[in-house]
Amino acid sequence: QVQLVESGGGSVQSGGSLRLSCAASGYWGSTYCMGWFRLAPEKKREGVASVDSVGSTRYADSVKGRFTVSQDNAKNTLYLEMNSLNPEDTAMYYCAWRTAPLHGLTCARPEAYMYWGQGTQVTVSS
């Protein structure tokens, strides 16, 4: 059973930066998708960034050029570097992993993921 724990959230001013971490425990096998999603009040869940089994990354248009997803396999940890933050980035951020082949699913979609963390809050003030 994979357990995911996010950290690194907080409150920053517009233009600031944060680095989120997602540490996995209970599993050291292959991962097929690792992703970051966010949920803000009165908004739909948004896929922020993802990385697949060959290291290909995908970003939401709203964060391209500002956010970077990366992984440290030795530490079993996924990161999200967030720069030039603005109030629209305020949300609860969740990481998610998939540990089985995709079978036609895509890492950009939340239904592809098998395990989810509890989330870390990011608040950006203007």
mmCIF file of N, CA and C in Angstrom, residues 5 12 14 16 18 20 22 30 41 44 48 62-63 65 72 81 83-84 97 102 107 118:
data_model
loop_
_atom_site.group_PDB
_atom_site.id
_atom_site.type_symbol
_atom_site.label_atom_id
_atom_site.label_comp_id
_atom_site.label_asym_id
_atom_site.label_seq_id
_atom_site.Cartn_x
_atom_site.Cartn_y
_atom_site.Cartn_z
ATOM 1 N N VAL A 5 2.665 11.579 1.332
ATOM 2 C CA VAL A 5 2.580 12.699 2.266
ATOM 3 C C VAL A 5 3.153 13.940 1.599
ATOM 4 N N VAL A 12 2.331 32.749 0.794
ATOM 5 C CA VAL A 12 3.336 33.614 0.174
ATOM 6 C C VAL A 12 2.632 34.778 -0.499
ATOM 7 N N SER A 14 2.182 37.376 -3.760
ATOM 8 C CA SER A 14 2.209 37.256 -5.211
ATOM 9 C C SER A 14 3.628 37.484 -5.728
ATOM 10 N N GLY A 16 5.947 35.213 -5.341
ATOM 11 C CA GLY A 16 6.814 34.358 -4.551
ATOM 12 C C GLY A 16 6.907 32.939 -5.090
ATOM 13 N N LEU A 18 7.340 28.571 -3.967
ATOM 14 C CA LEU A 18 7.240 27.475 -3.011
ATOM 15 C C LEU A 18 7.680 26.199 -3.703
ATOM 16 N N LEU A 20 6.873 22.203 -3.316
ATOM 17 C CA LEU A 20 6.107 21.136 -2.684
ATOM 18 C C LEU A 20 6.849 19.814 -2.825
ATOM 19 N N CYS A 22 6.364 15.466 -2.199
ATOM 20 C CA CYS A 22 5.433 14.356 -2.003
ATOM 21 C C CYS A 22 6.272 13.110 -1.757
ATOM 22 N N SER A 30 7.874 0.161 -9.639
ATOM 23 C CA SER A 30 7.711 1.071 -10.775
ATOM 24 C C SER A 30 6.510 1.973 -10.570
ATOM 25 N N PRO A 41 -11.585 26.451 -3.688
ATOM 26 C CA PRO A 41 -13.019 26.599 -3.402
ATOM 27 C C PRO A 41 -13.793 27.045 -4.631
ATOM 28 N N LYS A 44 -13.217 23.508 -10.084
ATOM 29 C CA LYS A 44 -13.035 22.086 -10.346
ATOM 30 C C LYS A 44 -11.588 21.692 -10.066
ATOM 31 N N VAL A 48 -2.348 19.807 -12.400
ATOM 32 C CA VAL A 48 -1.320 20.843 -12.496
ATOM 33 C C VAL A 48 -0.128 20.365 -13.311
ATOM 34 N N SER A 62 -2.164 26.906 -17.386
ATOM 35 C CA SER A 62 -2.131 27.979 -16.397
ATOM 36 C C SER A 62 -0.820 28.041 -15.618
ATOM 37 N N VAL A 63 -0.014 26.970 -15.671
ATOM 38 C CA VAL A 63 1.220 26.954 -14.882
ATOM 39 C C VAL A 63 2.469 26.785 -15.734
ATOM 40 N N GLY A 65 5.677 27.261 -17.683
ATOM 41 C CA GLY A 65 6.691 28.295 -17.569
ATOM 42 C C GLY A 65 6.912 28.777 -16.149
ATOM 43 N N ASP A 72 12.785 12.403 -7.449
ATOM 44 C CA ASP A 72 14.026 11.836 -6.940
ATOM 45 C C ASP A 72 13.720 10.386 -6.624
ATOM 46 N N GLU A 81 8.102 22.548 -8.074
ATOM 47 C CA GLU A 81 8.689 23.871 -7.877
ATOM 48 C C GLU A 81 7.731 24.882 -8.482
ATOM 49 N N ASN A 83 6.997 28.880 -9.099
ATOM 50 C CA ASN A 83 7.534 30.240 -9.138
ATOM 51 C C ASN A 83 6.488 31.208 -9.672
ATOM 52 N N SER A 84 6.751 32.480 -9.456
ATOM 53 C CA SER A 84 5.837 33.536 -9.931
ATOM 54 C C SER A 84 4.404 33.243 -9.544
ATOM 55 N N TRP A 97 -0.192 9.024 -7.313
ATOM 56 C CA TRP A 97 0.679 8.073 -7.993
ATOM 57 C C TRP A 97 -0.149 6.952 -8.615
ATOM 58 N N LEU A 102 -0.952 1.846 -17.586
ATOM 59 C CA LEU A 102 -2.042 2.785 -17.804
ATOM 60 C C LEU A 102 -3.245 2.187 -18.525
ATOM 61 N N CYS A 107 -1.818 10.166 -17.873
ATOM 62 C CA CYS A 107 -1.360 10.714 -16.592
ATOM 63 C C CYS A 107 -1.947 12.102 -16.305
ATOM 64 N N GLN A 118 -2.896 13.563 1.284
ATOM 65 C CA GLN A 118 -3.910 14.322 2.010
ATOM 66 C C GLN A 118 -3.949 15.778 1.614
#
